[in-house]
Short mmCIF file of C-alpha atoms in Angstrom, two decimals:
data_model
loop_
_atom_site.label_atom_id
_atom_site.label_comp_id
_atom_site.label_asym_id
_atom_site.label_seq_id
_atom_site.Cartn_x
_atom_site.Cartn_y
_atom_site.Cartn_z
CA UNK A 134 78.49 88.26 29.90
CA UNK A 135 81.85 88.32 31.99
CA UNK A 136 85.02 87.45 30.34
CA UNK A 137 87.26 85.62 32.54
CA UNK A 138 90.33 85.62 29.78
CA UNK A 139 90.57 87.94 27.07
CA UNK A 140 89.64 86.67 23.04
CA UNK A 141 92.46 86.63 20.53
CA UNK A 142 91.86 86.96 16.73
CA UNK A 143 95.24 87.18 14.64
CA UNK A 144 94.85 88.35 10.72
CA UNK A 145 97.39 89.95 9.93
CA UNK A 146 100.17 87.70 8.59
CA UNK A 147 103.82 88.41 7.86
CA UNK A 148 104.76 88.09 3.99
CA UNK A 149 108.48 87.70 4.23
CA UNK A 150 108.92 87.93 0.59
CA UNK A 151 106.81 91.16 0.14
CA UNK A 152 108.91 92.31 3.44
CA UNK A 153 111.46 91.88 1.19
CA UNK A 154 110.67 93.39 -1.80
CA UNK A 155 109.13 96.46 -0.07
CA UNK A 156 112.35 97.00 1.58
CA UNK A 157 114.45 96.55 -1.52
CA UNK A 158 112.35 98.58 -3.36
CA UNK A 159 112.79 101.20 -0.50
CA UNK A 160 116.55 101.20 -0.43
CA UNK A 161 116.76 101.63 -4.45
CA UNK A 162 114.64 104.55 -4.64
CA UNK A 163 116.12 107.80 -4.92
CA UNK A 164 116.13 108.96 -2.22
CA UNK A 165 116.30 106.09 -0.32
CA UNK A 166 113.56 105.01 2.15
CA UNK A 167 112.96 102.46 4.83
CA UNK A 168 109.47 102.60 6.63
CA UNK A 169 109.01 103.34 9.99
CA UNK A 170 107.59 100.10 10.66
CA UNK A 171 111.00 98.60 10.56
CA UNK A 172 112.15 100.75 13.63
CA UNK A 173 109.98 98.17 15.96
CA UNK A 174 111.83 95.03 16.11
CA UNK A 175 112.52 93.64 19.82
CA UNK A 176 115.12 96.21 20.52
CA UNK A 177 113.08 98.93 18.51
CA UNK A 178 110.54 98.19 20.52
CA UNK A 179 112.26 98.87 23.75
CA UNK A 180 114.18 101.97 22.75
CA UNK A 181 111.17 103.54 22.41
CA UNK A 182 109.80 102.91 25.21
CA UNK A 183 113.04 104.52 26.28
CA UNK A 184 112.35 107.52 24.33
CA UNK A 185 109.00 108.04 26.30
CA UNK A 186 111.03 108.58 29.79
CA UNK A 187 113.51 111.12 28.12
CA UNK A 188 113.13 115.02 29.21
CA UNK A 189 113.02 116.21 25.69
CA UNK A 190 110.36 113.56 24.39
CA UNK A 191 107.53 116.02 25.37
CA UNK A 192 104.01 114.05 23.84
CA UNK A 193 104.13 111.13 25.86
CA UNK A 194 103.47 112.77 29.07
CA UNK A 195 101.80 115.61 27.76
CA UNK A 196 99.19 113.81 26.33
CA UNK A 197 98.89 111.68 29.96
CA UNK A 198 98.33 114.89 31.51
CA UNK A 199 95.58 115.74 29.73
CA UNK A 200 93.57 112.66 30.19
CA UNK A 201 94.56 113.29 33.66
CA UNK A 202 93.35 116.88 33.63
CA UNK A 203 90.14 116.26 31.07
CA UNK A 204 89.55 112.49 31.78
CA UNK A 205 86.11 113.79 33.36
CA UNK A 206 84.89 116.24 30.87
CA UNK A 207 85.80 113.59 28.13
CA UNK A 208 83.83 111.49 30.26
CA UNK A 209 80.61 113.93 29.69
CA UNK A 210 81.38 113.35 25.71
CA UNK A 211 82.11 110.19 25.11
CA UNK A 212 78.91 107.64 25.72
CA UNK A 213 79.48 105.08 28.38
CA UNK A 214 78.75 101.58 27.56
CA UNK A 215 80.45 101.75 24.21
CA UNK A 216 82.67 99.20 22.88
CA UNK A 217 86.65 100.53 22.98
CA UNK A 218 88.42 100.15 19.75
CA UNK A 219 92.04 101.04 20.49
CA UNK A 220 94.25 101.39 17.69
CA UNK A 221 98.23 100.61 18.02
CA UNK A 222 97.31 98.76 21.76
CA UNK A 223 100.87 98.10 22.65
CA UNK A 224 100.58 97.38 26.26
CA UNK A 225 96.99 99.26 26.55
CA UNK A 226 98.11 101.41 29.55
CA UNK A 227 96.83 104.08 27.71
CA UNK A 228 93.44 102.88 27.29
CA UNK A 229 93.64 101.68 30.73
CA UNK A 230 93.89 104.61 32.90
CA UNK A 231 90.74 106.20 31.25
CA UNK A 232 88.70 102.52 31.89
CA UNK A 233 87.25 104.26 35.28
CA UNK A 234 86.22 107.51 33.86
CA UNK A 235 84.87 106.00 30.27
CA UNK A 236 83.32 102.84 31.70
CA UNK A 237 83.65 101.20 28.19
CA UNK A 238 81.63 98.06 27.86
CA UNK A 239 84.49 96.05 26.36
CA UNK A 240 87.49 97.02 25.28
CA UNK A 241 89.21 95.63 21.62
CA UNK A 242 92.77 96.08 21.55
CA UNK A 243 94.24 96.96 17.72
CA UNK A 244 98.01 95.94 16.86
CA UNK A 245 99.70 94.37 14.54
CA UNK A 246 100.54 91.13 16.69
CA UNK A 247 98.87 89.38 19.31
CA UNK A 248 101.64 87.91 20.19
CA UNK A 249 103.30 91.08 20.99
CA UNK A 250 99.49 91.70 22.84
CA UNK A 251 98.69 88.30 24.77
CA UNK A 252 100.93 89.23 28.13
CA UNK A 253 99.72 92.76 28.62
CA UNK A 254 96.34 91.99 27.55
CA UNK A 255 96.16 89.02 29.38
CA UNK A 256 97.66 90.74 32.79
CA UNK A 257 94.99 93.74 32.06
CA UNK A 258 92.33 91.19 32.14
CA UNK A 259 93.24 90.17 35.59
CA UNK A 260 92.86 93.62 36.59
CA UNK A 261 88.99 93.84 35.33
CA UNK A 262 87.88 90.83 35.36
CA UNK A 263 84.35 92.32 34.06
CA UNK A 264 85.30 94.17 31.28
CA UNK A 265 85.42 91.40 28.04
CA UNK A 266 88.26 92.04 26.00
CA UNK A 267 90.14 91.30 22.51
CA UNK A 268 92.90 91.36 21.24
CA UNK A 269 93.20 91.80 17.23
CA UNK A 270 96.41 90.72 15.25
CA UNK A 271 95.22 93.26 12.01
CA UNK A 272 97.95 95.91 10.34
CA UNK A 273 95.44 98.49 10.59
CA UNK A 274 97.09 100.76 8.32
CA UNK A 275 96.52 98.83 5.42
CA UNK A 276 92.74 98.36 6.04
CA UNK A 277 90.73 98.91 9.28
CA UNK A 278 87.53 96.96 8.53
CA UNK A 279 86.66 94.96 11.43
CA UNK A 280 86.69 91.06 10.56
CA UNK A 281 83.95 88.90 11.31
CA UNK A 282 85.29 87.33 14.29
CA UNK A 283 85.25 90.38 16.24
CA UNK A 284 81.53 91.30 14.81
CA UNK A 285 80.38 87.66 15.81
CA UNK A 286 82.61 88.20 19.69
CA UNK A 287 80.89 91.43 20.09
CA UNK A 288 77.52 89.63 19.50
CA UNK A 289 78.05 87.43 21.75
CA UNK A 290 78.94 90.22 24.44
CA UNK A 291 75.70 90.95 23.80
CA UNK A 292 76.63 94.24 22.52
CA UNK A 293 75.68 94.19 19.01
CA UNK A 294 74.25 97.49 18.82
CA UNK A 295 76.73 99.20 21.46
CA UNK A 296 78.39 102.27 20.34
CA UNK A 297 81.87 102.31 19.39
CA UNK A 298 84.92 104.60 20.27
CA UNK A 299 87.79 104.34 18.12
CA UNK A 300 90.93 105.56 20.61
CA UNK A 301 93.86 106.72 19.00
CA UNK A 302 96.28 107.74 21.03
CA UNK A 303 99.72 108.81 21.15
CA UNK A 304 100.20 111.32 17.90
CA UNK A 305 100.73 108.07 15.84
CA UNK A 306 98.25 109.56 12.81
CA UNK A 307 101.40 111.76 12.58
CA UNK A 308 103.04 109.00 10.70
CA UNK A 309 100.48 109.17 8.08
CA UNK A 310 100.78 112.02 5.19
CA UNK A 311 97.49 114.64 5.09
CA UNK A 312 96.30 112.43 2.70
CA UNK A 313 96.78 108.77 4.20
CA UNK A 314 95.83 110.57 7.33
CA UNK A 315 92.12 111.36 5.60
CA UNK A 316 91.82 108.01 4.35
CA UNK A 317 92.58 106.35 7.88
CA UNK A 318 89.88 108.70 9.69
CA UNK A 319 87.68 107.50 6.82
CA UNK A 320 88.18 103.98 7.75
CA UNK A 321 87.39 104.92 11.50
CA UNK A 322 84.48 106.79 10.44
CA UNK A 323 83.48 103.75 8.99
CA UNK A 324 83.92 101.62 11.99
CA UNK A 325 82.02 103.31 14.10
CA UNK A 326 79.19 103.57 11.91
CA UNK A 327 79.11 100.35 12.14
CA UNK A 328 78.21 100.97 16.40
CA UNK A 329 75.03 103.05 18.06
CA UNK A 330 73.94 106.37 18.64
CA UNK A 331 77.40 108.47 19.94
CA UNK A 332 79.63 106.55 17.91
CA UNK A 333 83.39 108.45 17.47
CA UNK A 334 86.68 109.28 17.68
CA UNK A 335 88.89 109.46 20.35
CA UNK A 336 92.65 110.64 18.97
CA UNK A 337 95.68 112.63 20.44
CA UNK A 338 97.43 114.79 17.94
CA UNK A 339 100.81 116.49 18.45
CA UNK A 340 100.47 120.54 17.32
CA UNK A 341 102.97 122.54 15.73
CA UNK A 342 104.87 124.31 18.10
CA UNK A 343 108.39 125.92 18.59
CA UNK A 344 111.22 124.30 16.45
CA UNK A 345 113.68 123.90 19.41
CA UNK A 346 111.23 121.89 21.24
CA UNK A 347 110.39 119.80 18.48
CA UNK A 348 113.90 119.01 17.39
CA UNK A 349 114.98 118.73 20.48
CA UNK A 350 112.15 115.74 21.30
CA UNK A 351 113.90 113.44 17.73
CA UNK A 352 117.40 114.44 18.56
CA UNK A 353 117.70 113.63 22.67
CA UNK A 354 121.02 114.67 24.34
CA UNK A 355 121.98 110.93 25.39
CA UNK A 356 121.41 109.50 21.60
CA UNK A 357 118.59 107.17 22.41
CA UNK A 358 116.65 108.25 19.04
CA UNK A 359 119.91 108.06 17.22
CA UNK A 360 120.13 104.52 18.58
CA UNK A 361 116.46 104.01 17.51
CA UNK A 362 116.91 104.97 13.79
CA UNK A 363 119.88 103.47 13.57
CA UNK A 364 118.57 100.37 14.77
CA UNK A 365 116.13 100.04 11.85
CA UNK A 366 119.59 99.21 9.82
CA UNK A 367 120.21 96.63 11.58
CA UNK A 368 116.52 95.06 11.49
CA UNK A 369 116.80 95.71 7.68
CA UNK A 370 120.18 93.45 7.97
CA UNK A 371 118.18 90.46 9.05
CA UNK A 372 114.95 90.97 7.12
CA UNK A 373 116.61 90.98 4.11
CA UNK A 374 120.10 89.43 4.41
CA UNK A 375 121.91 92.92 4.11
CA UNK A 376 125.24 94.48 5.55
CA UNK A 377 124.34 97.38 6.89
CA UNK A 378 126.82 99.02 9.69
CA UNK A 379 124.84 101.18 11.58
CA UNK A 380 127.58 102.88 13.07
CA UNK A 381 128.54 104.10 10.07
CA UNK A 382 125.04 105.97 9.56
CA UNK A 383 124.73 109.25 11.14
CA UNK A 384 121.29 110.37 12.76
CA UNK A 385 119.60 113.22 10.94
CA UNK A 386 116.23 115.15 12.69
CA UNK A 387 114.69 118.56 11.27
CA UNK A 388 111.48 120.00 11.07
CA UNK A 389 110.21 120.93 7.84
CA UNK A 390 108.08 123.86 8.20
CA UNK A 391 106.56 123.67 4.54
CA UNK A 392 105.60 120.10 4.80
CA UNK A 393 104.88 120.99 8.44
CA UNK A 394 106.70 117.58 10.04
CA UNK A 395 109.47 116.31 11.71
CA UNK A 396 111.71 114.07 9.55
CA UNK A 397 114.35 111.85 10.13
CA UNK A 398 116.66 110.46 8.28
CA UNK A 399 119.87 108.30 8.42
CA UNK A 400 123.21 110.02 6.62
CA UNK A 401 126.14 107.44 5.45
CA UNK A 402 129.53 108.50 7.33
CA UNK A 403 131.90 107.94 4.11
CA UNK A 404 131.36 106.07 0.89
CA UNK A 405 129.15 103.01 1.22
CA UNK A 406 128.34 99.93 -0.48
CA UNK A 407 125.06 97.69 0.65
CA UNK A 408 124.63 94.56 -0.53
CA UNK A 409 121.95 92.23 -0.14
CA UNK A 410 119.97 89.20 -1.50
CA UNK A 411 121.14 85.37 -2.45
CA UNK A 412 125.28 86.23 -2.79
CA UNK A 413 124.69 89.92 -2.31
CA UNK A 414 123.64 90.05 -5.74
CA UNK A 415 121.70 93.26 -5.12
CA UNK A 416 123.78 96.87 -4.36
CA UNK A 417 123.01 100.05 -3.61
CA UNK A 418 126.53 102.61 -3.68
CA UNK A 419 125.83 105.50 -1.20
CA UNK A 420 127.90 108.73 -1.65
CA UNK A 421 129.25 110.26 1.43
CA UNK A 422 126.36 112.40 3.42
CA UNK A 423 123.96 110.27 1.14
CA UNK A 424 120.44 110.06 3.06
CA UNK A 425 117.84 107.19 3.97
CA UNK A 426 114.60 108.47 4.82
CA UNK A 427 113.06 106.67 7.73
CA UNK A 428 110.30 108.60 8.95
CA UNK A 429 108.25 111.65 9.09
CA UNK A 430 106.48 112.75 11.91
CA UNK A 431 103.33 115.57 10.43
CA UNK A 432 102.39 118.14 13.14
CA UNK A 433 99.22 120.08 12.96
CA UNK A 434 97.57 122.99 14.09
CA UNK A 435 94.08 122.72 16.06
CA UNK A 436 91.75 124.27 13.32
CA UNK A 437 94.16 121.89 10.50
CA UNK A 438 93.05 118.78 12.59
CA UNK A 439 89.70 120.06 12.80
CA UNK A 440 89.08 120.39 8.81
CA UNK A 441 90.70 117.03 8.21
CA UNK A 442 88.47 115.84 10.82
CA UNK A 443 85.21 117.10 8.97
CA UNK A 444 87.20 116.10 5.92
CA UNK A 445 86.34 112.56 6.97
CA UNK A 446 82.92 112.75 7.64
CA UNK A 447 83.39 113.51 11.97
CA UNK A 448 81.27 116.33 13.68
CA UNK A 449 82.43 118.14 16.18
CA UNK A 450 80.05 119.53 19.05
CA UNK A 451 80.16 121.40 22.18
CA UNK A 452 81.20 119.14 25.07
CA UNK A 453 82.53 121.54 27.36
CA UNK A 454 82.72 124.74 28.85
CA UNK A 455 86.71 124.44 29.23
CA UNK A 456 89.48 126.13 27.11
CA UNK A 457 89.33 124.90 23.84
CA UNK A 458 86.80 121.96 24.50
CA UNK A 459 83.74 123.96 23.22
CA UNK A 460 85.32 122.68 19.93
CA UNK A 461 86.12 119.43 21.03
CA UNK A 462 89.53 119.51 21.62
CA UNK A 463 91.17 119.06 25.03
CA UNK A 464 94.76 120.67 24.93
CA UNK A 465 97.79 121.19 27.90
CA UNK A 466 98.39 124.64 28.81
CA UNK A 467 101.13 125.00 26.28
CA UNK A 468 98.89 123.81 23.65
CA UNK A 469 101.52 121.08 22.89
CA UNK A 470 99.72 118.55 22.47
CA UNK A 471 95.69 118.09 21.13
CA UNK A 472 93.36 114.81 22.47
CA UNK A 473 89.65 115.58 20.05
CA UNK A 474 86.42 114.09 20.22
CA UNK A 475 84.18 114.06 17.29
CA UNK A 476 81.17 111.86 17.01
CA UNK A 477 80.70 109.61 13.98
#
């Protein structure tokens, strides 16, 4: 069946008063915290798309190059005919360069708005008019169980009983501790279980690598990161009615090599006082130097990725002769930057 216009399910829906309370909650811990979810407001949004074009933002491009490099050989792995399941879709360019070489069946794009989805998806539609597509509205990293109405869409596709590849590109399992990590690739496991024979995982995974680099690609030379974080602040201002002055927040990046992860973190310039709330009845004081933790960014090694990989039920197997692809992993000549292929 041909799919002149893409499908749109939305189920994810904004709780401004749990918004709330998660972020107040964040801001009186000790230390403070704001999630990195609130870095991708409007602006957010487009400063990091920003931060993809700098020099020093290194996995962007690196992982481009090796679906550029490997797009064939992943080609050989992954079955053709299988239903797409992209997680964290933004525009789906990523997805959409490997369309030729993967010759997916259909395509589902993941994020947490379809609104945010419908012009990209919609203009990508255009392109292959053949390929049926979706677009899901679902905050994946609270639960990745497919809903019904993509089950019943797929059925309808005719494609039931299609395999399923889960792509998740872009390093963004980063975000997620070891352990959060395991319980998201259990939830993928899960969904493609849920597909045919040569069911799996398709993710890109930044690897631990020299500290320069990797400071160097959260702490650009023009401040376009330190704009990013900073911006949060002022997304947290009208979320939850605070007074935040983000130019009073200094930009913090590091790598911690025990926790093996980037962190960042926003340092008050001076003596603070936020208030927020009906009449600013809530406060937090922050001391000079005083820290909000924003986000961490985990970094692993090949064989790390590999265990948790196992860890959550994936198998790897030998789809290559290539460098490191005997063990399902497709790497840059640096060995940067990790895309792996395990079957369900």
């Amino acid at each position: 069946m041909t799919a002149a216009t893409p499908h749109f399910v939305q189920v994810y829906e904004e709780d401004r008063a749990a918004v709330r309370a998660e972020l107040a909650a964040g801001l009186l811990a000790n230390p403070a915290r704001v999630a990195p979810k609130f870095f991708y407001d409007v602006l957010g949004s487009r400063l990091f798309d920003a931060i993809t074009e700098l020099d020093e933002y290194y996995p962007t491009r690196t992982e481009a190059a090796i679906f550029a490099a490997h797009g064939e050989a992943m080609a050989q792995a992954v079955p053709a005919g299988a239903v797409m399941i992209e997680l964290g879709a933004g525009n789906s360019a990523k997805a959409a360069s490997l369309f030729g070489q993967l010759r997916p069946a259909a395509y589902v794009a993941v994020d947490i708005s379809v609104v945010y989805m419908r012009e990209s998806l919609t203009a990508l539609q255009e392109q292959h008019p053949a390929l049926p597509m979706l677009g899901l509205g679902m905050d994946f990293s609270s639960s990745l169980a497919l809903p019904d109405a993509v089950q019943a869409w797929l059925d309808e596709q005719g494609l039931a009983g299609a395999p399923r590849v889960v792509f998740y590109p872009g390093s963004s399992i980063g975000n997620f501790s070891p352990t959060e990590a395991e319980a998201l690739l259990r939830q993928a496991h899960a969904v493609c279980g849920g597909g045919g024979p040569g069911s799996g995982l398709l993710i890109g995974v930044d690897l631990v690598k020299d500290v320069t680099v990797l400071e160097r690609a959260y702490d650009d030379a023009l401040g376009v990161t330190a704009a990013f974080n900073r911006n949060a602040l002022r997304h947290v201002n009208e979320l939850l009615g605070a007074n935040f002055a983000p130019e009073r927040w200094a930009h913090v990046a590091f790598f911690n090599a025990g926790a093996s992860r980037i962190e960042m973190h926003l340092a008050s310039v001076g003596e603070q006082v936020v208030k927020w709330g009906d009449g600013g009845g809530a406060v937090r004081r922050f001391a000079d130097g005083e820290r909000i933790h924003t986000e961490n960014s985990y970094k692993w090694t090949e064989e790390g990725f590999s265990a948790l990989l196992a860890e959550a039920g994936f198998v790897a197997s030998s789809v290559s002769a290539s460098a490191s692809a005997s063990q399902g992993c497709w790497m840059d000549v640096e060995e940067w930057f990790g895309v792996f292929w395990r079957k369900a």
